[in-house]
Each structure stands twice: as structure tokens, then as C-alpha cells.
PDB file of C-alpha atoms in Angstrom:
ATOM      1  CA  GLY A   1       0.000   0.000   0.000  1.00 82.00           C
ATOM      2  CA  GLU A   2       0.863   3.674  -0.117  1.00 87.00           C
ATOM      3  CA  ASN A   3       3.261   5.182   2.437  1.00 92.00           C
ATOM      4  CA  VAL A   4       3.730   8.934   2.869  1.00 96.00           C
ATOM      5  CA  GLU A   5       6.633  10.449   4.778  1.00 96.00           C
ATOM      6  CA  GLN A   6       6.583  14.101   5.828  1.00 96.00           C
ATOM      7  CA  HIS A   7       9.399  16.387   6.999  1.00 97.00           C
ATOM      8  CA  PRO A   8      10.084  18.272   9.142  1.00 97.00           C
ATOM      9  CA  SER A   9       7.862  17.361  12.080  1.00 95.00           C
ATOM     10  CA  THR A  10       8.209  20.868  13.493  1.00 97.00           C
ATOM     11  CA  LEU A  11       9.095  24.112  11.762  1.00 98.00           C
ATOM     12  CA  SER A  12       9.578  27.525  13.276  1.00 97.00           C
ATOM     13  CA  VAL A  13       9.896  30.625  11.090  1.00 97.00           C
ATOM     14  CA  GLN A  14       9.864  34.360  11.593  1.00 97.00           C
ATOM     15  CA  GLU A  15       6.856  36.291  10.362  1.00 97.00           C
ATOM     16  CA  GLY A  16       7.374  37.243   6.737  1.00 97.00           C
ATOM     17  CA  ASP A  17       9.753  34.380   5.996  1.00 97.00           C
ATOM     18  CA  SER A  18       8.933  31.420   3.769  1.00 98.00           C
ATOM     19  CA  ALA A  19       8.154  27.908   4.973  1.00 98.00           C
ATOM     20  CA  VAL A  20       8.643  24.679   3.050  1.00 98.00           C
ATOM     21  CA  ILE A  21       7.265  21.269   4.001  1.00 98.00           C
ATOM     22  CA  LYS A  22       8.267  18.169   2.064  1.00 98.00           C
ATOM     23  CA  CYS A  23       6.602  14.821   1.511  1.00 98.00           C
ATOM     24  CA  THR A  24       7.551  11.650  -0.290  1.00 98.00           C
ATOM     25  CA  TYR A  25       5.230   8.871  -1.387  1.00 97.00           C
ATOM     26  CA  SER A  26       5.875   5.278  -2.331  1.00 95.00           C
ATOM     27  CA  ASP A  27       3.136   4.245  -4.758  1.00 92.00           C
ATOM     28  CA  SER A  28       3.818   5.445  -8.281  1.00 91.00           C
ATOM     29  CA  ALA A  29       0.111   4.959  -9.072  1.00 90.00           C
ATOM     30  CA  SER A  30      -0.861   7.835  -6.749  1.00 92.00           C
ATOM     31  CA  ASN A  31      -2.277  10.711  -8.752  1.00 91.00           C
ATOM     32  CA  TYR A  32      -3.786  13.138  -6.244  1.00 93.00           C
ATOM     33  CA  PHE A  33      -1.904  15.110  -3.580  1.00 95.00           C
ATOM     34  CA  PRO A  34      -3.796  17.405  -1.203  1.00 95.00           C
ATOM     35  CA  TRP A  35      -2.559  19.466   1.716  1.00 97.00           C
ATOM     36  CA  TYR A  36      -4.628  20.014   4.831  1.00 97.00           C
ATOM     37  CA  LYS A  37      -4.250  22.590   7.585  1.00 97.00           C
ATOM     38  CA  GLN A  38      -5.433  21.746  11.081  1.00 94.00           C
ATOM     39  CA  GLU A  39      -5.531  24.439  13.728  1.00 94.00           C
ATOM     40  CA  LEU A  40      -5.613  23.391  17.367  1.00 89.00           C
ATOM     41  CA  GLY A  41      -8.932  21.797  18.224  1.00 86.00           C
ATOM     42  CA  LYS A  42     -10.352  22.317  14.757  1.00 89.00           C
ATOM     43  CA  ARG A  43     -11.101  20.196  11.736  1.00 92.00           C
ATOM     44  CA  PRO A  44      -8.554  19.596   8.960  1.00 94.00           C
ATOM     45  CA  GLN A  45      -9.197  21.971   6.078  1.00 95.00           C
ATOM     46  CA  LEU A  46      -8.107  21.494   2.501  1.00 94.00           C
ATOM     47  CA  ILE A  47      -5.840  24.368   1.513  1.00 96.00           C
ATOM     48  CA  ILE A  48      -4.491  23.251  -1.844  1.00 96.00           C
ATOM     49  CA  ASP A  49      -4.296  20.125  -3.957  1.00 94.00           C
ATOM     50  CA  ILE A  50      -2.575  18.968  -7.108  1.00 94.00           C
ATOM     51  CA  ARG A  51      -3.089  16.217  -9.634  1.00 91.00           C
ATOM     52  CA  SER A  52      -0.230  14.200 -11.094  1.00 89.00           C
ATOM     53  CA  ASN A  53      -0.592  15.776 -14.538  1.00 88.00           C
ATOM     54  CA  VAL A  54       0.445  19.153 -13.117  1.00 86.00           C
ATOM     55  CA  GLY A  55       3.897  20.069 -11.811  1.00 91.00           C
ATOM     56  CA  GLU A  56       3.001  23.167  -9.820  1.00 95.00           C
ATOM     57  CA  LYS A  57      -0.050  24.956  -8.518  1.00 94.00           C
ATOM     58  CA  LYS A  58      -0.288  28.277  -6.759  1.00 96.00           C
ATOM     59  CA  ASP A  59      -2.999  29.997  -4.729  1.00 94.00           C
ATOM     60  CA  GLN A  60      -2.002  33.398  -3.371  1.00 96.00           C
ATOM     61  CA  ARG A  61       0.694  32.784  -0.741  1.00 97.00           C
ATOM     62  CA  ILE A  62       0.689  29.006  -0.960  1.00 98.00           C
ATOM     63  CA  ALA A  63       2.025  26.753  -3.688  1.00 97.00           C
ATOM     64  CA  VAL A  64       2.551  23.056  -4.179  1.00 97.00           C
ATOM     65  CA  THR A  65       5.155  21.438  -6.407  1.00 97.00           C
ATOM     66  CA  LEU A  66       5.205  17.815  -7.542  1.00 96.00           C
ATOM     67  CA  ASN A  67       8.093  15.732  -8.849  1.00 95.00           C
ATOM     68  CA  LYS A  68       6.607  12.469 -10.101  1.00 93.00           C
ATOM     69  CA  THR A  69       9.944  10.967 -11.032  1.00 94.00           C
ATOM     70  CA  ALA A  70      11.323  11.415  -7.528  1.00 95.00           C
ATOM     71  CA  LYS A  71       7.921  10.802  -5.957  1.00 96.00           C
ATOM     72  CA  HIS A  72       7.961  13.851  -3.770  1.00 95.00           C
ATOM     73  CA  PHE A  73       5.857  16.965  -3.376  1.00 97.00           C
ATOM     74  CA  SER A  74       6.244  20.118  -1.337  1.00 98.00           C
ATOM     75  CA  LEU A  75       4.169  22.884   0.189  1.00 98.00           C
ATOM     76  CA  HIS A  76       5.540  26.412   0.017  1.00 98.00           C
ATOM     77  CA  ILE A  77       4.127  29.236   2.106  1.00 98.00           C
ATOM     78  CA  THR A  78       5.478  32.710   1.414  1.00 97.00           C
ATOM     79  CA  GLU A  79       5.222  35.824   3.572  1.00 97.00           C
ATOM     80  CA  THR A  80       4.148  33.770   6.569  1.00 97.00           C
ATOM     81  CA  GLN A  81       1.742  35.271   9.076  1.00 97.00           C
ATOM     82  CA  PRO A  82       0.893  34.278  12.666  1.00 96.00           C
ATOM     83  CA  GLU A  83      -2.409  32.816  11.474  1.00 96.00           C
ATOM     84  CA  ASP A  84      -0.453  30.316   9.379  1.00 97.00           C
ATOM     85  CA  SER A  85       0.554  28.603  12.637  1.00 97.00           C
ATOM     86  CA  ALA A  86      -1.051  25.158  12.571  1.00 97.00           C
ATOM     87  CA  VAL A  87      -0.349  21.506  11.797  1.00 96.00           C
ATOM     88  CA  TYR A  88      -0.071  20.792   8.094  1.00 97.00           C
ATOM     89  CA  PHE A  89      -0.695  17.337   6.638  1.00 97.00           C
ATOM     90  CA  CYS A  90       0.199  16.112   3.193  1.00 97.00           C
ATOM     91  CA  ALA A  91      -1.618  13.172   1.659  1.00 96.00           C
ATOM     92  CA  ALA A  92      -1.617  10.994  -1.424  1.00 94.00           C
ATOM     93  CA  SER A  93      -4.163   8.813  -3.125  1.00 90.00           C
ATOM     94  CA  TRP A  94      -4.944   6.975  -6.312  1.00 84.00           C
ATOM     95  CA  LEU A  95      -8.221   8.426  -7.481  1.00 79.00           C
ATOM     96  CA  THR A  96     -10.366   5.670  -8.908  1.00 72.00           C
ATOM     97  CA  GLY A  97     -13.740   5.934 -10.545  1.00 61.00           C
ATOM     98  CA  GLY A  98     -15.382   5.783  -7.159  1.00 61.00           C
ATOM     99  CA  GLY A  99     -13.450   7.005  -4.219  1.00 73.00           C
ATOM    100  CA  ASN A 100     -10.537   8.806  -2.620  1.00 80.00           C
ATOM    101  CA  LYS A 101      -8.722   6.810   0.049  1.00 85.00           C
ATOM    102  CA  LEU A 102      -6.116   9.265   1.299  1.00 91.00           C
ATOM    103  CA  THR A 103      -2.863   8.202   2.957  1.00 92.00           C
ATOM    104  CA  PHE A 104      -1.624  10.994   5.200  1.00 94.00           C
ATOM    105  CA  GLY A 105       1.797  12.044   6.385  1.00 95.00           C
ATOM    106  CA  THR A 106       2.372  12.445  10.114  1.00 93.00           C
ATOM    107  CA  GLY A 107       2.072  16.223  10.035  1.00 95.00           C
ATOM    108  CA  THR A 108       4.265  19.304  10.429  1.00 97.00           C
ATOM    109  CA  GLN A 109       3.731  21.709  13.318  1.00 96.00           C
ATOM    110  CA  LEU A 110       4.389  25.154  11.847  1.00 98.00           C
ATOM    111  CA  LYS A 111       4.961  28.022  14.237  1.00 97.00           C
ATOM    112  CA  VAL A 112       5.217  31.551  12.899  1.00 97.00           C
ATOM    113  CA  GLU A 113       6.923  33.798  15.392  1.00 95.00           C
ATOM    114  CA  LEU A 114       6.487  37.551  15.582  1.00 90.00           C
TER     115      LEU A 114
ATOM    116  CA  GLU B   1     -24.103  25.630   3.788  1.00 58.00           C
ATOM    117  CA  ALA B   2     -23.755  23.419   6.856  1.00 75.00           C
ATOM    118  CA  GLY B   3     -20.522  21.461   7.093  1.00 92.00           C
ATOM    119  CA  VAL B   4     -19.922  17.872   8.129  1.00 96.00           C
ATOM    120  CA  THR B   5     -21.283  17.364  11.624  1.00 96.00           C
ATOM    121  CA  GLN B   6     -20.221  14.717  14.103  1.00 97.00           C
ATOM    122  CA  SER B   7     -21.612  13.638  17.449  1.00 97.00           C
ATOM    123  CA  PRO B   8     -20.831  13.373  20.209  1.00 97.00           C
ATOM    124  CA  THR B   9     -17.922  15.774  20.520  1.00 96.00           C
ATOM    125  CA  HIS B  10     -16.412  13.773  23.356  1.00 97.00           C
ATOM    126  CA  LEU B  11     -17.029  10.198  24.436  1.00 97.00           C
ATOM    127  CA  ILE B  12     -15.612   8.429  27.457  1.00 98.00           C
ATOM    128  CA  LYS B  13     -15.797   4.654  27.693  1.00 98.00           C
ATOM    129  CA  THR B  14     -14.091   1.863  29.595  1.00 97.00           C
ATOM    130  CA  ARG B  15     -12.239  -1.103  28.212  1.00 97.00           C
ATOM    131  CA  GLY B  16     -14.492  -3.754  26.693  1.00 97.00           C
ATOM    132  CA  GLN B  17     -17.405  -1.405  26.089  1.00 98.00           C
ATOM    133  CA  GLN B  18     -18.825  -0.411  22.722  1.00 98.00           C
ATOM    134  CA  ALA B  19     -18.755   3.070  21.205  1.00 98.00           C
ATOM    135  CA  THR B  20     -21.023   4.513  18.529  1.00 98.00           C
ATOM    136  CA  LEU B  21     -19.993   7.649  16.669  1.00 98.00           C
ATOM    137  CA  ARG B  22     -22.228   9.511  14.251  1.00 98.00           C
ATOM    138  CA  CYS B  23     -21.624  11.630  11.175  1.00 98.00           C
ATOM    139  CA  SER B  24     -23.860  13.744   8.963  1.00 97.00           C
ATOM    140  CA  PRO B  25     -22.300  14.648   5.612  1.00 96.00           C
ATOM    141  CA  ILE B  26     -22.723  17.890   3.759  1.00 94.00           C
ATOM    142  CA  SER B  27     -26.069  17.969   1.978  1.00 92.00           C
ATOM    143  CA  GLY B  28     -25.728  16.365  -1.445  1.00 88.00           C
ATOM    144  CA  HIS B  29     -22.586  14.395  -0.562  1.00 90.00           C
ATOM    145  CA  THR B  30     -22.961  10.657  -0.978  1.00 89.00           C
ATOM    146  CA  SER B  31     -19.555   9.422   0.190  1.00 91.00           C
ATOM    147  CA  VAL B  32     -18.502   9.249   3.833  1.00 94.00           C
ATOM    148  CA  TYR B  33     -14.994   8.426   5.037  1.00 95.00           C
ATOM    149  CA  TRP B  34     -13.847   7.656   8.578  1.00 97.00           C
ATOM    150  CA  TYR B  35     -10.329   8.349   9.809  1.00 97.00           C
ATOM    151  CA  GLN B  36      -8.604   7.765  13.138  1.00 97.00           C
ATOM    152  CA  GLN B  37      -6.189  10.424  14.378  1.00 95.00           C
ATOM    153  CA  ALA B  38      -4.171   9.102  17.294  1.00 91.00           C
ATOM    154  CA  LEU B  39      -1.863  11.427  19.218  1.00 84.00           C
ATOM    155  CA  GLY B  40       1.370  12.008  17.322  1.00 74.00           C
ATOM    156  CA  LEU B  41       0.228  10.129  14.264  1.00 77.00           C
ATOM    157  CA  GLY B  42      -1.301  11.206  11.012  1.00 83.00           C
ATOM    158  CA  LEU B  43      -4.801  10.386   9.975  1.00 93.00           C
ATOM    159  CA  GLN B  44      -5.303   6.664   9.405  1.00 94.00           C
ATOM    160  CA  PHE B  45      -7.992   5.565   6.942  1.00 93.00           C
ATOM    161  CA  LEU B  46     -10.682   3.420   8.550  1.00 96.00           C
ATOM    162  CA  LEU B  47     -13.696   3.037   6.279  1.00 95.00           C
ATOM    163  CA  TRP B  48     -15.348   4.425   3.158  1.00 92.00           C
ATOM    164  CA  TYR B  49     -19.089   4.287   2.512  1.00 92.00           C
ATOM    165  CA  ASP B  50     -20.862   5.302  -0.644  1.00 88.00           C
ATOM    166  CA  GLU B  51     -24.515   4.904  -1.593  1.00 87.00           C
ATOM    167  CA  GLY B  52     -25.112   2.830   1.518  1.00 91.00           C
ATOM    168  CA  GLU B  53     -22.354   0.303   0.833  1.00 91.00           C
ATOM    169  CA  GLU B  54     -18.955  -0.241   2.429  1.00 92.00           C
ATOM    170  CA  ARG B  55     -16.536   0.333  -0.455  1.00 89.00           C
ATOM    171  CA  ASN B  56     -13.165   0.038   1.249  1.00 89.00           C
ATOM    172  CA  ARG B  57     -11.658  -0.414   4.676  1.00 91.00           C
ATOM    173  CA  GLY B  58      -8.252   0.283   6.139  1.00 92.00           C
ATOM    174  CA  ASN B  59      -5.945  -1.930   8.148  1.00 92.00           C
ATOM    175  CA  PHE B  60      -8.103  -2.102  11.271  1.00 95.00           C
ATOM    176  CA  PRO B  61      -9.566  -5.148  13.048  1.00 96.00           C
ATOM    177  CA  PRO B  62     -13.189  -6.241  12.405  1.00 96.00           C
ATOM    178  CA  ARG B  63     -14.343  -4.761  15.705  1.00 97.00           C
ATOM    179  CA  PHE B  64     -14.286  -1.444  13.822  1.00 97.00           C
ATOM    180  CA  SER B  65     -17.419  -1.408  11.706  1.00 96.00           C
ATOM    181  CA  GLY B  66     -20.075   0.964  10.527  1.00 96.00           C
ATOM    182  CA  ARG B  67     -22.901   1.651   8.199  1.00 96.00           C
ATOM    183  CA  GLN B  68     -24.388   4.322   6.011  1.00 97.00           C
ATOM    184  CA  PHE B  69     -28.064   5.160   6.102  1.00 96.00           C
ATOM    185  CA  PRO B  70     -30.385   6.058   3.187  1.00 95.00           C
ATOM    186  CA  ASN B  71     -29.942   9.766   4.023  1.00 94.00           C
ATOM    187  CA  TYR B  72     -26.142   9.238   3.655  1.00 95.00           C
ATOM    188  CA  SER B  73     -25.416   9.799   7.342  1.00 97.00           C
ATOM    189  CA  SER B  74     -23.103   7.248   8.877  1.00 98.00           C
ATOM    190  CA  GLU B  75     -22.260   5.473  12.103  1.00 98.00           C
ATOM    191  CA  LEU B  76     -18.932   4.101  13.234  1.00 98.00           C
ATOM    192  CA  ASN B  77     -19.080   1.324  15.810  1.00 98.00           C
ATOM    193  CA  VAL B  78     -16.111   0.178  17.817  1.00 98.00           C
ATOM    194  CA  ASN B  79     -16.648  -3.000  19.810  1.00 97.00           C
ATOM    195  CA  ALA B  80     -14.578  -4.434  22.677  1.00 98.00           C
ATOM    196  CA  LEU B  81     -12.814  -1.121  23.220  1.00 98.00           C
ATOM    197  CA  GLU B  82      -9.100  -1.179  23.978  1.00 97.00           C
ATOM    198  CA  LEU B  83      -6.991   1.569  25.527  1.00 96.00           C
ATOM    199  CA  GLU B  84      -5.205   2.184  22.220  1.00 95.00           C
ATOM    200  CA  ASP B  85      -8.536   3.040  20.577  1.00 97.00           C
ATOM    201  CA  SER B  86      -8.332   6.411  22.329  1.00 97.00           C
ATOM    202  CA  ALA B  87      -8.101   8.923  19.499  1.00 96.00           C
ATOM    203  CA  LEU B  88      -9.880  11.613  17.551  1.00 96.00           C
ATOM    204  CA  TYR B  89     -12.226  10.045  15.006  1.00 97.00           C
ATOM    205  CA  LEU B  90     -12.811  12.211  11.973  1.00 97.00           C
ATOM    206  CA  CYS B  91     -15.535  11.858   9.410  1.00 97.00           C
ATOM    207  CA  ALA B  92     -15.247  13.365   5.942  1.00 95.00           C
ATOM    208  CA  SER B  93     -17.658  13.594   3.049  1.00 93.00           C
ATOM    209  CA  SER B  94     -17.280  14.215  -0.632  1.00 88.00           C
ATOM    210  CA  PRO B  95     -19.657  14.911  -3.498  1.00 80.00           C
ATOM    211  CA  GLN B  96     -20.002  12.301  -6.177  1.00 70.00           C
ATOM    212  CA  ASP B  97     -18.882  14.552  -8.987  1.00 62.00           C
ATOM    213  CA  LEU B  98     -15.786  15.951  -7.245  1.00 59.00           C
ATOM    214  CA  ASN B  99     -14.716  12.870  -5.377  1.00 65.00           C
ATOM    215  CA  GLU B 100     -11.231  14.140  -4.628  1.00 72.00           C
ATOM    216  CA  LYS B 101     -12.398  16.950  -2.357  1.00 84.00           C
ATOM    217  CA  LEU B 102     -12.806  15.642   1.178  1.00 90.00           C
ATOM    218  CA  PHE B 103     -14.478  17.901   3.722  1.00 93.00           C
ATOM    219  CA  PHE B 104     -13.862  16.980   7.332  1.00 95.00           C
ATOM    220  CA  GLY B 105     -15.975  17.266  10.445  1.00 96.00           C
ATOM    221  CA  SER B 106     -14.571  18.404  13.774  1.00 94.00           C
ATOM    222  CA  GLY B 107     -14.324  14.887  15.085  1.00 96.00           C
ATOM    223  CA  THR B 108     -15.282  12.830  18.117  1.00 97.00           C
ATOM    224  CA  GLN B 109     -12.644  12.551  20.811  1.00 96.00           C
ATOM    225  CA  LEU B 110     -12.914   9.008  22.166  1.00 97.00           C
ATOM    226  CA  SER B 111     -11.219   8.272  25.466  1.00 97.00           C
ATOM    227  CA  VAL B 112     -10.990   4.679  26.671  1.00 97.00           C
ATOM    228  CA  LEU B 113     -10.210   4.302  30.362  1.00 96.00           C
TER     229      LEU B 113
END
């Protein structure tokens, strides 16, 4: 089955700096890679996702890059703000005609310091 | 639009008891997924229901089971509770036409004493 590794487990940056979180996956059949943000005590929320036929996707201050050959993908947050502080999870799945069974990484605790 | 709702928010049980967790998907969503989030671990896939049928299950023992009702709401049942079942149980739903977008509920925190 799929295995997703995520690094680092904790990340501390100064406000305004950039943050990068990296994930690797094992199953070359995986074709969908979402990122979720989970604030303390709240539900995970989808912040950006990418399909395997795209190498990069950007949405304002966040971007995701995918390297299919190396089987890794990364989340980039620019101009970080205190409200970006949260746990971020990457995930991978092989989208079939019916469902989306996501395999998640173990999460990165991002702390944006003033 | 109301999001995915789960009940109860917290549940305390003792070893050997049974727990029932409930999930109401977003209106119009037919698929429901259950995930376990244990402390320090990522989200582990438990079960997927669609159109009332169990479509897939993760690497969990048979004492984890559930069902989906005609209105697409879902129940997760955990029998013979063990201490290591203590975790946050998250439900997610997705619409049939955009099946990659999973929307999560806030979860049920299950504590087994």
C-alpha cells in the first residue's frame, strides 16, 4: 500500500519568511496530492491540492510542487503570518472511478513567530 | 451551507465497552470516510461508505465497523474497546462529482479508560 513520509515534524519561522514542508510517497500509481491545515482543536481543512498531470499549482501565498519521477511533493508558504501557525498534513491517493482513500503524512507543526 | 457534523464531541468509555460515533455529511454528498487520528500520528484511513455500501476499509480489526443510512449519514461502531482506541475520530464527506475533495468534520474525541 501507499506510504507517505513528511518532513520536518516541526518548523519555526519568523513572520514574513517562507516555509517549506516536504513529503515523499511510495506508490507510483498515486495521482492526487492534497494538503490540509489543522488548527488546534479544529477540523482539517483542505488548503491546496494537485493532480499528477500538473507540476506546480499556486494559490495566493501558498504553492505546491510535484516531482513524479522522484515521488515527492512540497508545500511552500510565502510571507508567513501568525495565522499560518497550525499543523499541516500532506496526503496521497490513487483516485479511482469511485473514491478517494487518502494516505496521510504524520504532520508538520508550523509556528510563525512575531 | 452546513458542514460535516459529528456527534458526540467527546465520548468516554471503559475497556471492553462499545462506542457509537455519528456523522452527517454535507447535503448532497454521498460518500462518507472515517479516519482515526491518534496522538502524534497522522490520519489513518478506517472506512469508506458510498450509496449505503462499504466500499473500502483500512488496516483495522473487524471490531471497527459501521454503516451508512439512506440519508447518507453514517455510524462508526467500535466494539470491545481497547486503551489504544483512544483517538480523535474524523468523518469526511465528498460529493459524487468531485470525489477528490474531502471535507472533514470536527471529530469525536474518544477516550478509553
